[in-house]
Coordinates of C-alpha atoms in Angstrom, one line a residue:
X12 CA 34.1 -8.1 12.1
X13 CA 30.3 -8.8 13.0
X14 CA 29.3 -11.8 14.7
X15 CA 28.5 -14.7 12.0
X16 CA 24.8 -14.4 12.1
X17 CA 24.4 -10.8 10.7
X18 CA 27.5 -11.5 8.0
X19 CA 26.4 -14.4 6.3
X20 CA 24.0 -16.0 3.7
X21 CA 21.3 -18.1 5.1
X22 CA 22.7 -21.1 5.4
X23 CA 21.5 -24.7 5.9
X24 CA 18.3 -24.2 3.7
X25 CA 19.1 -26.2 0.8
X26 CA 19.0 -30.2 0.7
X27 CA 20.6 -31.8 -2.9
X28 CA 17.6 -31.3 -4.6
X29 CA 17.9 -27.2 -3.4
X30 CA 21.0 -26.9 -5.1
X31 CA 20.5 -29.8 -8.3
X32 CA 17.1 -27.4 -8.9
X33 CA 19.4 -24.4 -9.3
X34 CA 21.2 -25.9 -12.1
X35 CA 18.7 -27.7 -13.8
X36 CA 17.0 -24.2 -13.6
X37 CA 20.1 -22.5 -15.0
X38 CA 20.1 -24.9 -17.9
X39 CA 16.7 -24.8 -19.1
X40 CA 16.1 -28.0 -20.4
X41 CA 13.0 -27.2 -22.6
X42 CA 14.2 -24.0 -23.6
X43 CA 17.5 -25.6 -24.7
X44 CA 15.2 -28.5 -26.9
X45 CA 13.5 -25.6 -28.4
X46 CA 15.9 -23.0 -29.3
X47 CA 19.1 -25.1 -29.6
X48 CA 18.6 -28.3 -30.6
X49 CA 17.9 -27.3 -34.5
X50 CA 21.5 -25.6 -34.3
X51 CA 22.8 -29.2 -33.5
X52 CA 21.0 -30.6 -36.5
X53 CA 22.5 -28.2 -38.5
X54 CA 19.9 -25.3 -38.4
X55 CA 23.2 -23.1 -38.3
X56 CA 26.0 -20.2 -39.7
X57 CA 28.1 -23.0 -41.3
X58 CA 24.6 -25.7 -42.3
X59 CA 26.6 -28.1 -41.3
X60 CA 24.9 -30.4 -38.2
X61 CA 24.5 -33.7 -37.1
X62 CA 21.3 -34.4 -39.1
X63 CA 20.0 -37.8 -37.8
X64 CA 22.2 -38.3 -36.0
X65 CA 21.8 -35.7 -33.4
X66 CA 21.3 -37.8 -30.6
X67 CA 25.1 -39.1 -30.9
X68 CA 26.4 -35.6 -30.9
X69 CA 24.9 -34.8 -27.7
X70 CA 25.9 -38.0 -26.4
X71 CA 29.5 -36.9 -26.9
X72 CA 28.9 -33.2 -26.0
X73 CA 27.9 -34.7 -22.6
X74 CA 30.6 -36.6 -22.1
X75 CA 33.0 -34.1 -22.9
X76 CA 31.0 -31.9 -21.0
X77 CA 32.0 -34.2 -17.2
X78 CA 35.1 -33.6 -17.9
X79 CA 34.6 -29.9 -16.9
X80 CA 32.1 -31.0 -14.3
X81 CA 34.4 -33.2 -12.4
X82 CA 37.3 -30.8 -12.4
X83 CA 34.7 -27.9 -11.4
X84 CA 33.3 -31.2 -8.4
X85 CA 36.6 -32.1 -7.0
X86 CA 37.1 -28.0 -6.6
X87 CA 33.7 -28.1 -5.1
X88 CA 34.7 -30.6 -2.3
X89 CA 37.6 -28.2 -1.1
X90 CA 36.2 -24.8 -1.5
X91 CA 32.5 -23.7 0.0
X92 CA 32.2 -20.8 -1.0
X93 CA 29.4 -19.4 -3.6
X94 CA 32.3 -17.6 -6.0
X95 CA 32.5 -21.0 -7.3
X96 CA 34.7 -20.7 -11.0
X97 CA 35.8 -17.3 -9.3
X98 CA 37.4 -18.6 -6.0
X99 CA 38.4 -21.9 -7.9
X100 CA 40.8 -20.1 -10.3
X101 CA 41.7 -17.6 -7.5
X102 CA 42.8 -20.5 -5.7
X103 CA 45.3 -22.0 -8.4
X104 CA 46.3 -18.9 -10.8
X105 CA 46.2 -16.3 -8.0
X106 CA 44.2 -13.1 -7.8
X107 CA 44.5 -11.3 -10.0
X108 CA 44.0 -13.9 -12.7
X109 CA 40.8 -15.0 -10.2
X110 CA 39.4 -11.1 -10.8
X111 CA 39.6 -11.2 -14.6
X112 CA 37.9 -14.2 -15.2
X113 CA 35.7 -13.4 -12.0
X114 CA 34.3 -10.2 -14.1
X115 CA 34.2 -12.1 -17.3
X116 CA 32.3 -14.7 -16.2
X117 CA 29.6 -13.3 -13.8
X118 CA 29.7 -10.3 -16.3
X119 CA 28.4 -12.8 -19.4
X120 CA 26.4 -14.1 -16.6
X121 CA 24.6 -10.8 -16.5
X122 CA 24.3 -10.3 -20.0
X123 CA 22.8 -13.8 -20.2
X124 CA 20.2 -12.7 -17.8
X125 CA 19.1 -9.7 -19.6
X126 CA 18.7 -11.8 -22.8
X127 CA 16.6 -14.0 -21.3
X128 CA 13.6 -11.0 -20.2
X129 CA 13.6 -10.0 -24.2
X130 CA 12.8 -13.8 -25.4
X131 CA 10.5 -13.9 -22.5
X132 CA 8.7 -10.8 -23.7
X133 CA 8.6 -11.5 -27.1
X134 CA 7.3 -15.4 -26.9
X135 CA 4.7 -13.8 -24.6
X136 CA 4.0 -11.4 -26.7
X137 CA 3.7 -14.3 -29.7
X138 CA 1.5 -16.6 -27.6
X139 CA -0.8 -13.9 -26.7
X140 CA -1.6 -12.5 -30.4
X141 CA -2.0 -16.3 -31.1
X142 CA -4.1 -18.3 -28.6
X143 CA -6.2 -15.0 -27.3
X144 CA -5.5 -12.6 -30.2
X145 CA -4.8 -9.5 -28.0
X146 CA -1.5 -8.1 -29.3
X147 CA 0.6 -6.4 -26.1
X148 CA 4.2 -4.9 -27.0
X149 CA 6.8 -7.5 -26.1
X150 CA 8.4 -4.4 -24.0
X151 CA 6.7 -4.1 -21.0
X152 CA 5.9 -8.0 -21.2
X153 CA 10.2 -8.1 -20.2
X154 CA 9.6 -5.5 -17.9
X155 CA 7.1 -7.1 -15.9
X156 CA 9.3 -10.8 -15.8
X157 CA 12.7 -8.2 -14.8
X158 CA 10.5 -7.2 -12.1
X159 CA 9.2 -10.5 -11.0
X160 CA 12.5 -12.1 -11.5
X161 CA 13.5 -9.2 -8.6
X162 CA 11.4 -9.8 -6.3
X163 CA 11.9 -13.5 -6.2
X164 CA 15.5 -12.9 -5.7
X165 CA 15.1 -10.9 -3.5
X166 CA 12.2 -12.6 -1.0
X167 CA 14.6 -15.4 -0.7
X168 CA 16.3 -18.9 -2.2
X169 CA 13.9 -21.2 -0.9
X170 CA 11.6 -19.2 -3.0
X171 CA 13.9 -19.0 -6.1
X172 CA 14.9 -22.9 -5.7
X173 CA 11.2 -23.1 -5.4
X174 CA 9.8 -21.4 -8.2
X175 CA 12.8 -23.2 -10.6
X176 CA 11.6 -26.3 -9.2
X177 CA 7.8 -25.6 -10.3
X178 CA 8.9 -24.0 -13.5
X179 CA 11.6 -26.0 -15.0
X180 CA 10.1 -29.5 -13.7
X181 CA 6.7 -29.2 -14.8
X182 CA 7.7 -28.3 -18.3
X183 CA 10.3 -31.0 -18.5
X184 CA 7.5 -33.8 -17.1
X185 CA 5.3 -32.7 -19.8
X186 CA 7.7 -32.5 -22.9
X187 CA 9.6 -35.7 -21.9
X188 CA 5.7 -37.4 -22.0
X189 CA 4.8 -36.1 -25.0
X190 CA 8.7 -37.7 -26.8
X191 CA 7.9 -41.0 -25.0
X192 CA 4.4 -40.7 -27.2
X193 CA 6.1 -39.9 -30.4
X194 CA 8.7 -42.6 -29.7
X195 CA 5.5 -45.7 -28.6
X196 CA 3.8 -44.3 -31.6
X197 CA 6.8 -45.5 -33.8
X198 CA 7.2 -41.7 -34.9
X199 CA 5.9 -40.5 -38.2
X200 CA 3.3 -42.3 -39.9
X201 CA 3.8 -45.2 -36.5
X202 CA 6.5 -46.6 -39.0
X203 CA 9.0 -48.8 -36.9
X204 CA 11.4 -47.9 -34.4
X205 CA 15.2 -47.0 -35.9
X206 CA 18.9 -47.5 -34.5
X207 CA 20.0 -45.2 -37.3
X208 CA 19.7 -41.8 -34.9
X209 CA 22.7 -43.8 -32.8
X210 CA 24.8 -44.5 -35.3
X211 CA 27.8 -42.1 -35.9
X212 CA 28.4 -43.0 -39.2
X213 CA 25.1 -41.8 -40.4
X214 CA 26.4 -38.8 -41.0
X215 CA 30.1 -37.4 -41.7
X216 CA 32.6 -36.7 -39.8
X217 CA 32.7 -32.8 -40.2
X218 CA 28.9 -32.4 -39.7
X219 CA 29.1 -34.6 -36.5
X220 CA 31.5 -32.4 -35.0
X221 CA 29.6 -29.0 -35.7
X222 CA 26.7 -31.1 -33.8
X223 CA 29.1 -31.8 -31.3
X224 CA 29.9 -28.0 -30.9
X225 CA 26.7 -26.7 -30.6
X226 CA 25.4 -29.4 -28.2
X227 CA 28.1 -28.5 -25.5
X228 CA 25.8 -25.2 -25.6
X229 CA 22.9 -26.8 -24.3
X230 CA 24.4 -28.0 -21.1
X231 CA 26.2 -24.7 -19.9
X232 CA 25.1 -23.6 -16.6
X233 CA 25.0 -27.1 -15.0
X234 CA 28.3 -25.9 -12.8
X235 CA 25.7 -22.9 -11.2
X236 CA 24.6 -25.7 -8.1
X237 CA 28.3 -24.2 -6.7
X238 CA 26.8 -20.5 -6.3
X239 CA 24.9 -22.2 -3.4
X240 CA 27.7 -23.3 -1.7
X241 CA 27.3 -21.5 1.4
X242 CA 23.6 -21.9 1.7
X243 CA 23.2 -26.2 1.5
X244 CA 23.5 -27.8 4.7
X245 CA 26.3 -30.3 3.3
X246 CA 28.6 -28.6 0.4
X247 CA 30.8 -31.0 0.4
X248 CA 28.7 -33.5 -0.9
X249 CA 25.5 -31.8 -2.3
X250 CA 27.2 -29.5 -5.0
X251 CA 29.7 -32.2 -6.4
X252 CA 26.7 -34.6 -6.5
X253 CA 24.4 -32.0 -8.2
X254 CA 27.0 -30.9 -10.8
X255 CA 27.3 -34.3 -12.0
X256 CA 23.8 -35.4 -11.3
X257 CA 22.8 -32.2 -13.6
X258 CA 24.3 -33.3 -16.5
X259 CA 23.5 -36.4 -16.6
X260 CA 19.8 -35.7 -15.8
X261 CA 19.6 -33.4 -18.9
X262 CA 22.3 -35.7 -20.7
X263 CA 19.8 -38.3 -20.6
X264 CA 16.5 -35.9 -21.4
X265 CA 18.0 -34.6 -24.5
X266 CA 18.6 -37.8 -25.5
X267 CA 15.0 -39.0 -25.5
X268 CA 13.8 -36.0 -26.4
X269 CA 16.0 -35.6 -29.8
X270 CA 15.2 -38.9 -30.9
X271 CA 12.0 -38.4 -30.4
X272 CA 12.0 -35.6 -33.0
X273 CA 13.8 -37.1 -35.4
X274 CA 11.4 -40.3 -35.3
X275 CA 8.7 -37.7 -35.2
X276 CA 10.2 -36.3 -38.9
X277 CA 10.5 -39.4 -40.3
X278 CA 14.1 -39.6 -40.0
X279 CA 14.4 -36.3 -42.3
X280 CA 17.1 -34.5 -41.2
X281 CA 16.1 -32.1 -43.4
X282 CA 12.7 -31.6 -42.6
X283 CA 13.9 -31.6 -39.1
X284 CA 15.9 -28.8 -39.6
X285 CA 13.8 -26.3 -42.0
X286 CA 11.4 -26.6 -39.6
X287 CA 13.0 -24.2 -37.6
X288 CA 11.1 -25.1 -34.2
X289 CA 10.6 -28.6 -34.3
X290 CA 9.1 -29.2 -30.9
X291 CA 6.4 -26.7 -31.8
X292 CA 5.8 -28.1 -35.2
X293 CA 5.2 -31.2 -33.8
X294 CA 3.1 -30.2 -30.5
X295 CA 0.6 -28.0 -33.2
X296 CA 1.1 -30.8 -35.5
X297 CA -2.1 -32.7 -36.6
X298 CA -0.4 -36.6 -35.6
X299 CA 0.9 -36.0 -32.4
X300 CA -0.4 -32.7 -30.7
X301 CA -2.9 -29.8 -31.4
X302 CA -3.8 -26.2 -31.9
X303 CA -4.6 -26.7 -27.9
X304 CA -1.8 -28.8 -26.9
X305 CA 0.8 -26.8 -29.2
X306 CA -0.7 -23.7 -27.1
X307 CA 0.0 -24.9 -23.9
X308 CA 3.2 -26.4 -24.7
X309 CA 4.5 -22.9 -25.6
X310 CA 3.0 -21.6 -22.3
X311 CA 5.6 -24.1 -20.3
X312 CA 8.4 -22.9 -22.8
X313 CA 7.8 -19.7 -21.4
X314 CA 8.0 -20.5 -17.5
X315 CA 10.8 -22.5 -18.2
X316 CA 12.7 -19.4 -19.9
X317 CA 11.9 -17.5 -16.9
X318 CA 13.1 -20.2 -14.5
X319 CA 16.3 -19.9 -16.5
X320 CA 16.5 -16.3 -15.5
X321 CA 16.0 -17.1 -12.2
X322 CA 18.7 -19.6 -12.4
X323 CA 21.3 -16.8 -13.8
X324 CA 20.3 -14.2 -11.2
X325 CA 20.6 -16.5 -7.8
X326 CA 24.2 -17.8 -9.5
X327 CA 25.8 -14.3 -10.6
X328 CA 23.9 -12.1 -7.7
X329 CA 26.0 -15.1 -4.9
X330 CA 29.2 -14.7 -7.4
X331 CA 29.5 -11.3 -7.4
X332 CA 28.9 -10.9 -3.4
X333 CA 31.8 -13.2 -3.0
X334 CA 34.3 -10.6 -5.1
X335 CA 32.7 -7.5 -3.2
X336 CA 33.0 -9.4 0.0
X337 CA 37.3 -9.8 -0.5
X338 CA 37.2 -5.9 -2.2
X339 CA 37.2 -7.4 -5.8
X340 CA 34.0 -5.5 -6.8
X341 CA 32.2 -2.4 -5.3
X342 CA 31.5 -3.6 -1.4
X343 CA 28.1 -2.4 -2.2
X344 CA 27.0 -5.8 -3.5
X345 CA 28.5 -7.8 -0.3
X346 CA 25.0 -6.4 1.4
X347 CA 22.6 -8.6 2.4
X348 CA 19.0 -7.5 2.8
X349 CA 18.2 -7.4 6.5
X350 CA 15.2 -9.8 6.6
X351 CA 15.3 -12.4 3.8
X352 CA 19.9 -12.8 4.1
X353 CA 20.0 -12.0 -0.1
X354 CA 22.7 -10.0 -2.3
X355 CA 19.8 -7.6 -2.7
X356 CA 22.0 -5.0 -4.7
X357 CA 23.1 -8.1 -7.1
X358 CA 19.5 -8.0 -7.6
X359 CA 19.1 -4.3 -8.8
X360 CA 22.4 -4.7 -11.0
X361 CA 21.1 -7.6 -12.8
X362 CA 17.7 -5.5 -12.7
X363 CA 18.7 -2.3 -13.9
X364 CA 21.3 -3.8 -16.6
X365 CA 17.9 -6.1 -17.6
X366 CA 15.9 -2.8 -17.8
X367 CA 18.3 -0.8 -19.5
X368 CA 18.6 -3.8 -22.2
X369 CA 14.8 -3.7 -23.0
X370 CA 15.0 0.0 -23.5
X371 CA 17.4 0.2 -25.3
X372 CA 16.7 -2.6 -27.8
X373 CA 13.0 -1.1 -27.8
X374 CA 14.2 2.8 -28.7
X375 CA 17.8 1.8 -30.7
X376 CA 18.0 -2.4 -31.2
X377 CA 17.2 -1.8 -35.0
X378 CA 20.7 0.6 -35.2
X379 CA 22.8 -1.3 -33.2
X380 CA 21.7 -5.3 -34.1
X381 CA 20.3 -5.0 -36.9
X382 CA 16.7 -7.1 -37.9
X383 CA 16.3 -9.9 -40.3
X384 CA 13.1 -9.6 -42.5
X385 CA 10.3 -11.3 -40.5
X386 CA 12.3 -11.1 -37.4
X387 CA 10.6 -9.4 -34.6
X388 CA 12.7 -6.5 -32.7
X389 CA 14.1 -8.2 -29.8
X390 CA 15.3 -11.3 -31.9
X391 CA 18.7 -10.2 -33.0
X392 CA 19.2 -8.3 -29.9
X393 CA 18.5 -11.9 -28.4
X394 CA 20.7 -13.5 -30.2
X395 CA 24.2 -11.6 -29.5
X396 CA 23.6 -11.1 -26.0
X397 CA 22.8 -15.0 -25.7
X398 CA 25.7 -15.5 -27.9
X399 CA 28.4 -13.3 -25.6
X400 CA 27.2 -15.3 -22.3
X401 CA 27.0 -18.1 -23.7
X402 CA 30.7 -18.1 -25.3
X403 CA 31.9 -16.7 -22.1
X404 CA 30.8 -18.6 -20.1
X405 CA 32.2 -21.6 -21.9
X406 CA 35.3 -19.5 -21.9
X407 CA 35.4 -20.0 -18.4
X408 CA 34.8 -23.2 -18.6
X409 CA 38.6 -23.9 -20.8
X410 CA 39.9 -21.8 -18.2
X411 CA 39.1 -23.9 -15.1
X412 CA 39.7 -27.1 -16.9
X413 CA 43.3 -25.7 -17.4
X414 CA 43.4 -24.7 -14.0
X415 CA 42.3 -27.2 -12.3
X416 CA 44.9 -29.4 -13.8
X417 CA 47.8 -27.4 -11.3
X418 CA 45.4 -27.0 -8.9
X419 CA 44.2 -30.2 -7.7
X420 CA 47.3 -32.1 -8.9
X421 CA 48.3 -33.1 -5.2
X422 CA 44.7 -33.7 -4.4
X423 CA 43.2 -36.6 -6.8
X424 CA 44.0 -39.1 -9.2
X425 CA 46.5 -37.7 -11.5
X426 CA 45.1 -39.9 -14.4
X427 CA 41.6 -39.0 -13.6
X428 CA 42.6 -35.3 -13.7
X429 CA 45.0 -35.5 -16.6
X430 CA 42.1 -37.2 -18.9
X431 CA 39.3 -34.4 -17.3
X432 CA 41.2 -31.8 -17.9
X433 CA 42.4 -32.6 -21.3
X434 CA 39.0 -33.4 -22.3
X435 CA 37.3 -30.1 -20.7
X436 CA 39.9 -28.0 -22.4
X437 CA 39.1 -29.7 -25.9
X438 CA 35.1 -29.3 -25.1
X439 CA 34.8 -26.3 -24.0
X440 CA 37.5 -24.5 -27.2
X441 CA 35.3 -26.8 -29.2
X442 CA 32.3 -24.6 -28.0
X443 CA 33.8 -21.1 -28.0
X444 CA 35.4 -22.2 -31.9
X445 CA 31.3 -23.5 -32.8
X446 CA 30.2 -20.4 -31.5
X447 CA 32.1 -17.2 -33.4
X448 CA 33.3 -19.6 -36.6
X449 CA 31.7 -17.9 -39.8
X450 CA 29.1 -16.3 -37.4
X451 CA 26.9 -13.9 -39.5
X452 CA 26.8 -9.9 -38.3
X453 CA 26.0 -9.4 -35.9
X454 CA 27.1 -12.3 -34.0
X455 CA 30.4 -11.8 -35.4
X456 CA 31.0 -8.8 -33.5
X457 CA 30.9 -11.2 -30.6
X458 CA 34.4 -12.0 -29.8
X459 CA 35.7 -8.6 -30.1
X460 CA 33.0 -7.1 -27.5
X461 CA 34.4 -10.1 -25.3
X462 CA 37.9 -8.7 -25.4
X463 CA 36.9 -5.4 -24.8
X464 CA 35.3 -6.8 -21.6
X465 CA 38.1 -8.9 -21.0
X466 CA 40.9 -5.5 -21.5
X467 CA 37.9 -3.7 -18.9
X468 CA 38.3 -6.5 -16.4
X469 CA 42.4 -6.5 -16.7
X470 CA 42.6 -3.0 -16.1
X471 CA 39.9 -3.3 -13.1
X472 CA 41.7 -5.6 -11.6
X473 CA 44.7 -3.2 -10.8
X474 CA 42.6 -0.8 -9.8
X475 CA 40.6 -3.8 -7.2
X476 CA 43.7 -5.1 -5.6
X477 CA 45.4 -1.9 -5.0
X478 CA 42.4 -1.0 -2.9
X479 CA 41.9 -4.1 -1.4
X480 CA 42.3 -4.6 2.1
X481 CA 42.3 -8.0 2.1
X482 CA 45.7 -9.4 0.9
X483 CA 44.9 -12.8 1.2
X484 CA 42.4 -15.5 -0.5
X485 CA 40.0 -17.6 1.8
X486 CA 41.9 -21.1 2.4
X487 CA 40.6 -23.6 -0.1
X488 CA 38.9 -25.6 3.0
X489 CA 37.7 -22.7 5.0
X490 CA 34.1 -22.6 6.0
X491 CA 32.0 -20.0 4.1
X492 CA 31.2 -18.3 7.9
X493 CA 34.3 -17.8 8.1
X494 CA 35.7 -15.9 5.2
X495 CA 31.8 -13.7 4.9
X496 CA 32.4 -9.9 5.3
X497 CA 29.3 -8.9 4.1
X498 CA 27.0 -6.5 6.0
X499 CA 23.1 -6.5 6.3
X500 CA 21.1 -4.1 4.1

């Protein structure tokens, strides 16, 4: 084994706001107000939503949602290492359980990423016919973010945390300010302020709960601050801190921001929701934004998208070194590029999977998704690959809550861990069950691709560990320096 200094990822760069950056910037906190909340108002498959009462429903989806993120923060505490869900089921259900979920997750991960260079393309592509009518294919717009997305991955994760930081933040300061304006202005016609948004009964049951569903969506990533285990000068407190401190960051911004919408609608849920995308009807809107402001707000959309694809490839490039690195993946992407200590062949995977997805939706998307009248190419294309991440990913979520239930029962409060994990389970089956119930085609082909992959990573797995080396998993406490076996590119 080579001396610690040529074997690891650079470690000691990040402070708490490093690693809190990386999964604010995973989350996407505009993006999520502008593409999911109408889902949780009932802009859905089913119709049903929470209506007015959307800021209730993503209340509870929050709170639901800590139940996940303190399981995944008391793992957090033990284990240092940037697998994170990977070596925290490894470490209670064993490995081979530890490789299947290890390849669904980071693999939904992946397709997350690609989806998020089509949107990117086509909203630039939108923006651009627009505000400076010049029409450019939304192809080699995606192109050009996969290839900037690269190179900032690559160059480093002070620049990645950086450019996150720039990206996501700026965009959040400026949308939160424009829903405190709404909300001083009394919202539509600067009627009166209303409790109704915060009551639960202002809608029923059933069409709470769908709201419910869908807002656990707009928080998944938050966990991501754990892929930077190894590279944050004190993991033991700064990832624990910045899972929780995530979620309730953007627990409290959607908040604000979705009552600021529905004061801006005059407490019509149903104008709300036909709107389709309220936060740009409102910033173009005559009594409250512009053609101008509306322009500019979409621009920040955009960089916050893209900070969301940064966000995906610094979490799933880190995950997957730590399964090459114990002979759970090829060891090709355990190497680190010489100079700036990154998983730079993570990088080209998550590249050339990105690349091959913009192709191939440009030359056969219409074949294999479909496209709704109006729609532009990418958008169904968009809209299944978002929808297998984002339902694996909160696959993986029930799985750790279930896990972590035998595998930190000797290390904290038995109550506190009975009532997390109980309520982690029920959130995150609550998402997977929002996300594939009465889907339309093609997003009902969803859960079947899933357990394809899922079938693919069982059978890898045999295949992994009887090549494997390494017979052992790293110690739950063991320093990341420690358990590295990855060689410089």
């Amino acid at each position: 084994m080579t001396s610690p200094d040529r074997t690891t990822l650079a470690q000691g760069r990040l402070s708490l706001i490093g690693v809190l950056t990386q999964s604010l910037g995973f989350m996407g906190p505009v993006f999520s107000v502008a593409a999911l909340l109408p889902l949780i108002v009932g802009l859905s498959a089913t119709g049903r939503g929470a209506g007015v009462a959307t800021p209730v429903a993503i209340i509870i989806a929050g709170i639901g949602m800590c139940g996940v993120g303190w399981i995944i923060a008391q793992y957090a505490k033990r284990i240092h290492l940037c697998g994170s869900l990977y070596e925290y089921v490894s470490d209670t259900a064993g490995p081979r359980i530890g490789v299947i979920t290890g390849w669904l997750y980071y693999g939904a991960m992946m397709v997350l990423g690609a989806a998020t260079f089509l949107v990117l393309g086509g909203l630039t592509q939108a923006w651009l016919k627009s505000a400076l009518s010049v029409d450019v294919p939304w192809w080699p717009l995606s192109l050009g973010y996969a290839a900037v997305a690269f190179t900032i991955l690559v160059v480093g994760v002070n620049v990645s945390i950086r450019a996150q930081l720039i990206l996501a933040l700026s965009a959040m300061v400026v949308v939160l300010a424009f829903s405190l304006v709404i909300i001083f202005r009394g919202g539509q016609n600067g009627e009166s302020w209303s409790v109704e948004p915060f009551n639960p009964f202002a809608v029923g049951s059933l069409n709470l709960l769908f709201g419910v569903l869908y807002g656990i969506n707009m928080f998944i990533g938050f966990e991501s601050a754990a892929n930077l285990a190894e590279e944050t000068s004190d993991p033991k407190r700064h990832v624990p801190r910045a899972v929780m401190l995530s979620l309730g960051i953007v627990g409290v911004y959607y908040v604000v921001v979705a009552y600021a919408q529905v004061m801006g609608f005059g407490l019509d849920a149903e104008a709300w929701k036909n709107s389709v995308f309220p936060l740009e009807t409102l910033s173009y809107g005559g009594e409250f934004g512009s053609a101008a402001f509306g322009n500019f707000l979409a621009v920040l959309i955009i960089l916050d998208i893209l900070a969301v694809a940064i966000g995906v490839g610094v979490a799933s490039t880190r995950g997957m070194l730590s399964m090459a690195r114990s002979g759970r993946l090829p060891s090709k992407l355990a190497v680190l590029h010489h100079r700036f200590r990154t998983p730079v062949w993570g990088a080209v995977l998550m590249g050339a999977v990105s690349c091959v997805a913009i192709v191939g939706v440009r030359v056969g998307g219409d074949r294999m998704f479909g496209q709704g009248t109006g729609q532009p190419q990418w958008a169904s294309a968009f809209g299944w690959m978002a929808g297998f991440g984002g339902t694996g990913m909160a696959i993986m979520y029930l799985v750790v809550g279930a896990a972590g239930v035998k595998g930190l029962w000797n290390h904290v409060s038995r109550t506190k861990l009975l009532i997390a994990g109980s309520t982690g389970v029920a959130v995150a089956a609550g998402a997977v069950f929002g996300a594939v119930y009465q889907a339309a085609s093609p997003l009902n082909t969803v859960p079947w691709a899933l357990l394809v992959w899922v079938v693919l990573g069982a059978v890898w797995s045999f295949f992994a560990l009887g090549r494997s080396s390494r017979t052992e998993e790293p110690v739950p406490d063991q320093a990341a320096e420690d358990t590295s076996e990855v060689t410089p590119l």
